[in-house]
Coordinates of C-alpha atoms in Angstrom, one line a residue:
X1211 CA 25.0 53.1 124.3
X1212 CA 26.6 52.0 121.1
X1213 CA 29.8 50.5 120.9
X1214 CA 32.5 52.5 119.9
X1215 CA 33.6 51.7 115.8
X1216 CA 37.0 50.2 115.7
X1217 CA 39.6 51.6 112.9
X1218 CA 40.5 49.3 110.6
X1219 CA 43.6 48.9 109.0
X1220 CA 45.8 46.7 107.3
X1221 CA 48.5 45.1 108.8
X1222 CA 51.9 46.1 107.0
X1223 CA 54.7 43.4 107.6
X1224 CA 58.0 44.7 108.9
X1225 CA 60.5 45.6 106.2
X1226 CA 63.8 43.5 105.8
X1227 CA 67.0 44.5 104.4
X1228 CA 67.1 41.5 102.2
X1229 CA 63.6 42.5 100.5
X1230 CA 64.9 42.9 96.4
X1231 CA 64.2 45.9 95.1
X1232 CA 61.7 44.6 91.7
X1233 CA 63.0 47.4 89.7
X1234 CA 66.9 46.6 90.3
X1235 CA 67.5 43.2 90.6
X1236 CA 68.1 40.2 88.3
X1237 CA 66.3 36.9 89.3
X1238 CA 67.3 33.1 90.7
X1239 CA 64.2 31.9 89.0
X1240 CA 60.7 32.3 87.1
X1241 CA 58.2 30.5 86.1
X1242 CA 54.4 30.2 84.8
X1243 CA 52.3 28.3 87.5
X1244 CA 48.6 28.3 86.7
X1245 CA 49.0 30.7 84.0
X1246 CA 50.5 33.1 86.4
X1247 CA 53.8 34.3 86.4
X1248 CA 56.2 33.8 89.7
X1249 CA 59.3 35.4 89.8
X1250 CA 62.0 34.5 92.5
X1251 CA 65.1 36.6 93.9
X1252 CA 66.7 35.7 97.0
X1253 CA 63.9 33.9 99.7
X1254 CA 61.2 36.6 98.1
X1255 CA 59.0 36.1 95.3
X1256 CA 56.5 38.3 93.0
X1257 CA 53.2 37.0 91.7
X1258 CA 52.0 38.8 88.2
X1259 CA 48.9 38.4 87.1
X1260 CA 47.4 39.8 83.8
X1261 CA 47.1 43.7 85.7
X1262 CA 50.4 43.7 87.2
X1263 CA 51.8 42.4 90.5
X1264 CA 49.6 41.1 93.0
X1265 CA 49.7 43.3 96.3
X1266 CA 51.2 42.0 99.4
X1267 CA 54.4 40.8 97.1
X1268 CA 57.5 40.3 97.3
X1269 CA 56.7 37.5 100.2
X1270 CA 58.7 35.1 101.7
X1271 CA 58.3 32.0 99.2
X1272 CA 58.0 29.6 102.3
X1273 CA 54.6 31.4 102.8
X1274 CA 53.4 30.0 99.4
X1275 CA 55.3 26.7 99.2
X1276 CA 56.3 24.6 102.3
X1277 CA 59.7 24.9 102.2
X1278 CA 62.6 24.6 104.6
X1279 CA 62.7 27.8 106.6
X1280 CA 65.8 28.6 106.1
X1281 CA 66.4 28.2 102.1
X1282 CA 67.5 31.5 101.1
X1283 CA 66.9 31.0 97.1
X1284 CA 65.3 28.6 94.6
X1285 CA 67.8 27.5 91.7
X1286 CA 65.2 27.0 89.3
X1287 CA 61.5 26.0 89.6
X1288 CA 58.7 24.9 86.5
X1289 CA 55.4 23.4 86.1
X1290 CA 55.2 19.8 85.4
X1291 CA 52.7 18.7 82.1
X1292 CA 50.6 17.4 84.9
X1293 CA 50.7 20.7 86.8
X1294 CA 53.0 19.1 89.8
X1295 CA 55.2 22.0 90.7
X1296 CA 59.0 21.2 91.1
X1297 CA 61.8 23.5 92.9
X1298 CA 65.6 23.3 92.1
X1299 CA 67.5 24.3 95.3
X1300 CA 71.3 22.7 95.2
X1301 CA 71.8 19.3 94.5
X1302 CA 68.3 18.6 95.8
X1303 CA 65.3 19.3 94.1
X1304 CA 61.1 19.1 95.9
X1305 CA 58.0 17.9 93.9
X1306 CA 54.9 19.9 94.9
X1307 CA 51.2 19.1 94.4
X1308 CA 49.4 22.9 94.6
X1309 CA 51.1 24.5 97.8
X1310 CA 52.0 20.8 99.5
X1311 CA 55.2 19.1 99.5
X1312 CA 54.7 15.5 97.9
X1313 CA 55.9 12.5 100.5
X1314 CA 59.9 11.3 99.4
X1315 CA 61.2 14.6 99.0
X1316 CA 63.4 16.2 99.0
X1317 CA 65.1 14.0 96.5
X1318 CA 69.0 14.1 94.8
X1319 CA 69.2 15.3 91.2
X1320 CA 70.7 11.8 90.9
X1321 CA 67.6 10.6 91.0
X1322 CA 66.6 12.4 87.6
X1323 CA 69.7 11.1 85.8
X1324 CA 72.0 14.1 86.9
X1325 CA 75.5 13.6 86.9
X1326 CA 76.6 13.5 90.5
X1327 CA 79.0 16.2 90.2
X1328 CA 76.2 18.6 89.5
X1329 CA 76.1 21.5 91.9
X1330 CA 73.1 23.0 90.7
X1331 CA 70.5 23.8 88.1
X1332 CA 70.5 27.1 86.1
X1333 CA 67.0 26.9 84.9
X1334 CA 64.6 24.4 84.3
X1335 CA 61.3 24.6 81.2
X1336 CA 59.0 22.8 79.2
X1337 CA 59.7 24.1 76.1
X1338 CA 56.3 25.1 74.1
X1339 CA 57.8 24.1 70.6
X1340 CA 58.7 20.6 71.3
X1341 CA 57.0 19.8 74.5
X1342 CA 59.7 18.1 76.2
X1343 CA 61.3 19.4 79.5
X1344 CA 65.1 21.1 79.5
X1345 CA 67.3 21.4 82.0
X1346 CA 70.3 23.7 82.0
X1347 CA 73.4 24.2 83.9
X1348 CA 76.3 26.4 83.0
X1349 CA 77.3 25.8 79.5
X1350 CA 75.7 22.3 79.0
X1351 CA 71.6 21.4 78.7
X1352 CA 69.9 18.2 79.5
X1353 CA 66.5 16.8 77.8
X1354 CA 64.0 15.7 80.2
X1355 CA 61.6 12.7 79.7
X1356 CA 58.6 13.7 82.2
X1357 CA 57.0 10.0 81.4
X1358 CA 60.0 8.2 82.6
X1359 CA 61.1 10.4 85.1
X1360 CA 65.1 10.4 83.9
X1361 CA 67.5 12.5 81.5
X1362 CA 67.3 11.2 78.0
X1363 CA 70.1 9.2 76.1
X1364 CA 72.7 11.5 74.5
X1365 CA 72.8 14.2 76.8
X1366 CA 74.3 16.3 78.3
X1367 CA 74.8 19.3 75.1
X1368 CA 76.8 22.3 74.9
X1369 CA 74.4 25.7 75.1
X1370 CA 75.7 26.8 71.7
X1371 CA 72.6 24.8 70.0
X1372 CA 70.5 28.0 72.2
X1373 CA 72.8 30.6 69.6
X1374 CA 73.2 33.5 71.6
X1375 CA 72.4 32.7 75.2
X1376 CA 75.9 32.2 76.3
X1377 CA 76.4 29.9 79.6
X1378 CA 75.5 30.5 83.2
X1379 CA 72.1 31.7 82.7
X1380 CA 70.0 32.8 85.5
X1381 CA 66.5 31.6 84.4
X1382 CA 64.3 30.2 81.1
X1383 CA 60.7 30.4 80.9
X1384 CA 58.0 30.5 78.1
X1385 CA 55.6 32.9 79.0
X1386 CA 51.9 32.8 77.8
X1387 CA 52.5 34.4 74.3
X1388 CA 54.3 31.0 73.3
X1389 CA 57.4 32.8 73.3
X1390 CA 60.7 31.7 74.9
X1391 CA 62.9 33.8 77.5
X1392 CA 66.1 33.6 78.7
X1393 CA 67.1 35.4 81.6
X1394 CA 71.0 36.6 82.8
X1395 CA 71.7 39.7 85.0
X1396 CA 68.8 42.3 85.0
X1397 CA 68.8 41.7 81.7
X1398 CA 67.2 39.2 79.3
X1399 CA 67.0 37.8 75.7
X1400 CA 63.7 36.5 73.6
X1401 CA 64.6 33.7 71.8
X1402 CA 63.6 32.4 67.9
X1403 CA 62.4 28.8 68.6
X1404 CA 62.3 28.7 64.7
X1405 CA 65.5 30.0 64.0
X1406 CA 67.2 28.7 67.5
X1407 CA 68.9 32.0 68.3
X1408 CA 68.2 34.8 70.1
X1409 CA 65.7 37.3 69.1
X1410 CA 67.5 40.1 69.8
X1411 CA 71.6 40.3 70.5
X1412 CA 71.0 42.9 73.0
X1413 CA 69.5 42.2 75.6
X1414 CA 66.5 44.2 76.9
X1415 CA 66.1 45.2 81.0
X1416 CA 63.8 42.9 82.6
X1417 CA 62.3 45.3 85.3
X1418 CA 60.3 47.8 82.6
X1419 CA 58.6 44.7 80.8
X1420 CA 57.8 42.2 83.6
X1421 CA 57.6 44.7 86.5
X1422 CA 56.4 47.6 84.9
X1423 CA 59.2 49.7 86.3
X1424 CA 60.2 52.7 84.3
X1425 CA 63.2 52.1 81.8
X1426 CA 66.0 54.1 83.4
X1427 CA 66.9 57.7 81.2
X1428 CA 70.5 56.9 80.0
X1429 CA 70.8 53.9 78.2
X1430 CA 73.7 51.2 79.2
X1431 CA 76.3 49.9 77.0
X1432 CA 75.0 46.2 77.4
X1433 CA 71.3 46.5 77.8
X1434 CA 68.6 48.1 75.6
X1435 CA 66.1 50.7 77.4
X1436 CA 63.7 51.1 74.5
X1437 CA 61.7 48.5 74.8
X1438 CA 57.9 47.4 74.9
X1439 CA 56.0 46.9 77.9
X1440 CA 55.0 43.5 78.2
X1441 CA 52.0 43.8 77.0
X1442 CA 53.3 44.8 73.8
X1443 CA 54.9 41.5 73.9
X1444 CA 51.4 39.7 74.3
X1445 CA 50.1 41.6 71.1
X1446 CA 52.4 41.6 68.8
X1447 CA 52.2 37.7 68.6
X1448 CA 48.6 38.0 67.6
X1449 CA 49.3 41.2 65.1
X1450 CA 52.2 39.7 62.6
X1451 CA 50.4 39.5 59.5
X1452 CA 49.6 35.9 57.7
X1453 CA 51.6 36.4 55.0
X1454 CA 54.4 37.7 56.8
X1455 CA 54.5 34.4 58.8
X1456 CA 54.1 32.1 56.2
X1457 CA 57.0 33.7 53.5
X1458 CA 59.3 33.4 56.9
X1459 CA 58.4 30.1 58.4
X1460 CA 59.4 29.1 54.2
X1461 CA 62.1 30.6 54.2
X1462 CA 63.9 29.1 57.4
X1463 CA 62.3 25.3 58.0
X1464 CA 64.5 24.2 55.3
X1465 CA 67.6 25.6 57.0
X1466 CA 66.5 24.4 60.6
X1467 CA 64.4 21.6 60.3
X1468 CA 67.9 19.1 61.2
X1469 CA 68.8 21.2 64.0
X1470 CA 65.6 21.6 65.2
X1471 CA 65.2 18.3 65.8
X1472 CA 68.5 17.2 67.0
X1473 CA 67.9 19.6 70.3

């Protein structure tokens, strides 16, 4: 007698109330972590690969990372120049290697050089047109040296260097395209490294171009709807014509060469 076949089926987690809604929501944190992009809202994060969102997300991010269980948002998170992964939550921040917590931590954002009245970070990147690491928090910015483990000399600086990004930002991150992108609300900016302003002042909805949501019918007063998908934003970098690019980058090096380099 053969046995009878058993249905398969895959097992759906129970919903939560607190699960964010990826097409109305803005986000604690992002970040590119072995060339994929994480996003993180709330104790929940989203893992986008070059198709789209992986399936199974949003998940708990202390299924990922190990994490207390009880943190119910990341600050700010990056990838380290040697690929260590390190988490802003508070005054604390944690150092992992892959999904393991590295022994010591977590450790006080004194121990980076921090001021002690620091109550968080905003957002945390290694910035693709210097190299070095940034820290931001409100309306001031800190630069990072990764080989010393400590805050440079001469910081903390006031925000206005990043022209147009304002103060209290939600998260930073370069994406793959080289680009820079700041992120406040549900709403977010691309930023000129070049020129060191925003892109664009308007800012453009997040969910249509990194969650491939549709852009909602009526526009707001604050945010653009027409906008590309993202990868529109991958192509266009590879599509500006050589001439364009160099009559440009001779037009504004003179004019932001010094202020480059003092950031």
């Amino acid at each position: 007698m053969r046995p009878t076949p058993r249905f398969r089926h895959r097992w759906t987690p129970p919903q939560r109330e607190d699960v964010p809604d990826k097409c109305d929501t803005s986000y604690d944190a992002i970040s590119i972590i072995r060339r994929e992009v994480f996003v993180f809202k709330g104790r929940y994060l989203w893992r986008i690969g070059d198709h789209g969102i992986y399936e199974g997300y949003p998940a708990e991010i202390t299924r990922l990372f190990n994490l207390p269980s009880g943190i119910d948002h990341v600050d700010a998170v990056y990838e380290r120049p040697d690929k260590k992964i390190v988490f802003f939550i508070g005054r604390e921040y944690y150092v992992f290697n892959a999904n393991n917590l590295e022994p010591g931590y977590p450790k006080p954002l004194t121990y980076l050089g921090l001021p002690a009245s620091l109550e968080k970070i905003d957002g945390a990147m290694v910035w693709g047109h210097n190299g070095r690491t940034y820290f931001f928090s409100g309306s001031m910015y800190w630069r990072f040296d990764e080989s010393v483990n400590y805050v440079e000399l001469d910081y903390p600086r006031d925000m206005s260097m990043f022209a147009g990004v304002g103060n209290d930002i939600d998260a930073v991150f370069q994406w793959k395209n080289g680009k820079t992108y700041f992120f406040k609300g549900k709403g977010f900016w691309e930023f000129d490294d070049l020129r060191m302003r925003v892109a664009h002042e308007k800012q453009k909805l997040s969910a249509p171009v990194w969650m491939g949501c549709s852009p909602p019918e009526v526009e707001t007063n604050d945010i653009e709807t027409n906008l590309p998908r993202k990868s529109s934003i991958v192509s266009a970098s590879a599509t500006v014509a050589t001439g364009e690019i160099t009559s440009i980058f001779v037009m504004i090096v003179a004019s932001f060469v010094m202020r480059i380099i003092y950031v």
